[in-house]
């Protein structure tokens, strides 16, 4: 097993967020075009989605080579992108790529919900080393994040079924991530009373 290494946080953010931004820019460039591949016509959106797959894999490969580790969430997301990207190309239907977001958020909500029904926080299992917090705080955060993922899954279904592809790409690229980040920042602020001060713990 490779030892995890620290890298420049800016580079890490570029590798994690870069593929999605590139997908957005490529889509803007070719969204009006139609491509004939193997005798079949594909829209610019579908071609952009297919280009996104290898870009994501290359970025993840670089991240793994530099850090020696990929999170379970990153691996799962990559699998979903490959799977639904393949379905999108095979059936020549952009709906598969759009539904990917619903399924990813929905599965996160289900997994967290399963843990809650068992009286456990899977978030604590994944993130406790990064953010020491009392069990009660983890349970509160898990319940709230479970609800947030469920809300995002429902929102994605509403967006792609009722709005244009243009609107979906913009909301998928910027709207959902910004909303989730703002939600997490709010939670970390509101749950400060449950945080464990490692310095004071070490002193005692």
PDB file of N, CA, C and O in Angstrom, residues 101-128:
ATOM      1  N   UNK A 101     -26.088  12.172 -11.732  1.00  0.00           N
ATOM      2  CA  UNK A 101     -26.022  13.051 -10.564  1.00  0.00           C
ATOM      3  C   UNK A 101     -27.081  12.669  -9.536  1.00  0.00           C
ATOM      4  O   UNK A 101     -26.810  12.634  -8.323  1.00  0.00           O
ATOM      5  N   UNK A 102     -28.277  12.365 -10.013  1.00  0.00           N
ATOM      6  CA  UNK A 102     -29.348  11.939  -9.107  1.00  0.00           C
ATOM      7  C   UNK A 102     -28.950  10.677  -8.354  1.00  0.00           C
ATOM      8  O   UNK A 102     -29.127  10.583  -7.126  1.00  0.00           O
ATOM      9  N   UNK A 103     -28.396   9.710  -9.078  1.00  0.00           N
ATOM     10  CA  UNK A 103     -28.061   8.424  -8.469  1.00  0.00           C
ATOM     11  C   UNK A 103     -26.907   8.572  -7.481  1.00  0.00           C
ATOM     12  O   UNK A 103     -26.909   7.970  -6.401  1.00  0.00           O
ATOM     13  N   UNK A 104     -25.898   9.391  -7.825  1.00  0.00           N
ATOM     14  CA  UNK A 104     -24.763   9.598  -6.918  1.00  0.00           C
ATOM     15  C   UNK A 104     -25.242  10.227  -5.612  1.00  0.00           C
ATOM     16  O   UNK A 104     -24.962   9.716  -4.514  1.00  0.00           O
ATOM     17  N   UNK A 105     -25.981  11.326  -5.715  1.00  0.00           N
ATOM     18  CA  UNK A 105     -26.488  11.977  -4.499  1.00  0.00           C
ATOM     19  C   UNK A 105     -27.456  11.050  -3.750  1.00  0.00           C
ATOM     20  O   UNK A 105     -27.440  10.990  -2.516  1.00  0.00           O
ATOM     21  N   UNK A 106     -28.295  10.349  -4.501  1.00  0.00           N
ATOM     22  CA  UNK A 106     -29.257   9.454  -3.872  1.00  0.00           C
ATOM     23  C   UNK A 106     -28.589   8.321  -3.109  1.00  0.00           C
ATOM     24  O   UNK A 106     -29.004   7.978  -1.991  1.00  0.00           O
ATOM     25  N   UNK A 107     -27.534   7.746  -3.689  1.00  0.00           N
ATOM     26  CA  UNK A 107     -26.826   6.649  -3.021  1.00  0.00           C
ATOM     27  C   UNK A 107     -26.097   7.136  -1.770  1.00  0.00           C
ATOM     28  O   UNK A 107     -26.048   6.433  -0.761  1.00  0.00           O
ATOM     29  N   UNK A 108     -25.539   8.335  -1.849  1.00  0.00           N
ATOM     30  CA  UNK A 108     -24.910   8.899  -0.646  1.00  0.00           C
ATOM     31  C   UNK A 108     -25.945   9.034   0.468  1.00  0.00           C
ATOM     32  O   UNK A 108     -25.674   8.717   1.637  1.00  0.00           O
ATOM     33  N   UNK A 109     -27.142   9.523   0.108  1.00  0.00           N
ATOM     34  CA  UNK A 109     -28.210   9.676   1.105  1.00  0.00           C
ATOM     35  C   UNK A 109     -28.613   8.318   1.674  1.00  0.00           C
ATOM     36  O   UNK A 109     -28.816   8.171   2.886  1.00  0.00           O
ATOM     37  N   UNK A 110     -28.715   7.306   0.811  1.00  0.00           N
ATOM     38  CA  UNK A 110     -29.105   5.968   1.260  1.00  0.00           C
ATOM     39  C   UNK A 110     -28.050   5.381   2.202  1.00  0.00           C
ATOM     40  O   UNK A 110     -28.385   4.822   3.253  1.00  0.00           O
ATOM     41  N   UNK A 111     -26.776   5.509   1.824  1.00  0.00           N
ATOM     42  CA  UNK A 111     -25.706   4.958   2.656  1.00  0.00           C
ATOM     43  C   UNK A 111     -25.675   5.619   4.034  1.00  0.00           C
ATOM     44  O   UNK A 111     -25.548   4.941   5.060  1.00  0.00           O
ATOM     45  N   UNK A 112     -25.803   6.944   4.048  1.00  0.00           N
ATOM     46  CA  UNK A 112     -25.833   7.637   5.339  1.00  0.00           C
ATOM     47  C   UNK A 112     -27.074   7.242   6.128  1.00  0.00           C
ATOM     48  O   UNK A 112     -27.023   7.081   7.353  1.00  0.00           O
ATOM     49  N   UNK A 113     -28.198   7.066   5.426  1.00  0.00           N
ATOM     50  CA  UNK A 113     -29.433   6.663   6.090  1.00  0.00           C
ATOM     51  C   UNK A 113     -29.341   5.279   6.698  1.00  0.00           C
ATOM     52  O   UNK A 113     -29.855   5.044   7.800  1.00  0.00           O
ATOM     53  N   UNK A 114     -28.665   4.360   5.998  1.00  0.00           N
ATOM     54  CA  UNK A 114     -28.476   3.007   6.535  1.00  0.00           C
ATOM     55  C   UNK A 114     -27.675   3.073   7.842  1.00  0.00           C
ATOM     56  O   UNK A 114     -27.995   2.407   8.832  1.00  0.00           O
ATOM     57  N   UNK A 115     -26.621   3.887   7.834  1.00  0.00           N
ATOM     58  CA  UNK A 115     -25.837   4.051   9.050  1.00  0.00           C
ATOM     59  C   UNK A 115     -26.659   4.619  10.188  1.00  0.00           C
ATOM     60  O   UNK A 115     -26.565   4.163  11.335  1.00  0.00           O
ATOM     61  N   UNK A 116     -27.506   5.603   9.882  1.00  0.00           N
ATOM     62  CA  UNK A 116     -28.359   6.200  10.912  1.00  0.00           C
ATOM     63  C   UNK A 116     -29.319   5.182  11.505  1.00  0.00           C
ATOM     64  O   UNK A 116     -29.565   5.173  12.717  1.00  0.00           O
ATOM     65  N   UNK A 117     -29.869   4.312  10.653  1.00  0.00           N
ATOM     66  CA  UNK A 117     -30.779   3.291  11.160  1.00  0.00           C
ATOM     67  C   UNK A 117     -30.067   2.294  12.071  1.00  0.00           C
ATOM     68  O   UNK A 117     -30.685   1.681  12.933  1.00  0.00           O
ATOM     69  N   UNK A 118     -28.758   2.172  11.874  1.00  0.00           N
ATOM     70  CA  UNK A 118     -27.948   1.301  12.734  1.00  0.00           C
ATOM     71  C   UNK A 118     -27.403   2.046  13.943  1.00  0.00           C
ATOM     72  O   UNK A 118     -26.667   1.470  14.752  1.00  0.00           O
ATOM     73  N   UNK A 119     -27.765   3.336  14.037  1.00  0.00           N
ATOM     74  CA  UNK A 119     -27.260   4.144  15.137  1.00  0.00           C
ATOM     75  C   UNK A 119     -25.804   4.520  14.984  1.00  0.00           C
ATOM     76  O   UNK A 119     -25.118   4.788  15.965  1.00  0.00           O
ATOM     77  N   UNK A 120     -25.325   4.568  13.727  1.00  0.00           N
ATOM     78  CA  UNK A 120     -23.923   4.866  13.464  1.00  0.00           C
ATOM     79  C   UNK A 120     -23.802   6.017  12.476  1.00  0.00           C
ATOM     80  O   UNK A 120     -24.728   6.307  11.718  1.00  0.00           O
ATOM     81  N   UNK A 121     -22.651   6.664  12.482  1.00  0.00           N
ATOM     82  CA  UNK A 121     -22.350   7.714  11.516  1.00  0.00           C
ATOM     83  C   UNK A 121     -21.220   7.237  10.618  1.00  0.00           C
ATOM     84  O   UNK A 121     -20.075   7.134  11.058  1.00  0.00           O
ATOM     85  N   UNK A 122     -21.540   6.954   9.364  1.00  0.00           N
ATOM     86  CA  UNK A 122     -20.490   6.578   8.425  1.00  0.00           C
ATOM     87  C   UNK A 122     -19.581   7.764   8.108  1.00  0.00           C
ATOM     88  O   UNK A 122     -18.444   7.584   7.679  1.00  0.00           O
ATOM     89  N   UNK A 123     -20.091   8.976   8.296  1.00  0.00           N
ATOM     90  CA  UNK A 123     -19.258  10.163   8.109  1.00  0.00           C
ATOM     91  C   UNK A 123     -18.088  10.151   9.086  1.00  0.00           C
ATOM     92  O   UNK A 123     -16.959  10.486   8.721  1.00  0.00           O
ATOM     93  N   UNK A 124     -18.377   9.787  10.329  1.00  0.00           N
ATOM     94  CA  UNK A 124     -17.321   9.741  11.336  1.00  0.00           C
ATOM     95  C   UNK A 124     -16.247   8.730  10.940  1.00  0.00           C
ATOM     96  O   UNK A 124     -15.049   8.964  11.144  1.00  0.00           O
ATOM     97  N   UNK A 125     -16.662   7.622  10.357  1.00  0.00           N
ATOM     98  CA  UNK A 125     -15.728   6.591   9.914  1.00  0.00           C
ATOM     99  C   UNK A 125     -14.782   7.133   8.844  1.00  0.00           C
ATOM    100  O   UNK A 125     -13.587   6.813   8.816  1.00  0.00           O
ATOM    101  N   UNK A 126     -15.309   8.000   7.976  1.00  0.00           N
ATOM    102  CA  UNK A 126     -14.518   8.520   6.865  1.00  0.00           C
ATOM    103  C   UNK A 126     -13.731   9.767   7.244  1.00  0.00           C
ATOM    104  O   UNK A 126     -12.601   9.964   6.794  1.00  0.00           O
ATOM    105  N   UNK A 127     -14.322  10.626   8.092  1.00  0.00           N
ATOM    106  CA  UNK A 127     -13.764  11.969   8.288  1.00  0.00           C
ATOM    107  C   UNK A 127     -13.275  12.275   9.704  1.00  0.00           C
ATOM    108  O   UNK A 127     -12.805  13.373   9.960  1.00  0.00           O
ATOM    109  N   UNK A 128     -13.401  11.337  10.634  1.00  0.00           N
ATOM    110  CA  UNK A 128     -13.084  11.651  12.032  1.00  0.00           C
ATOM    111  C   UNK A 128     -11.631  12.086  12.227  1.00  0.00           C
ATOM    112  O   UNK A 128     -11.336  12.904  13.098  1.00  0.00           O
TER     113      UNK A 128
END
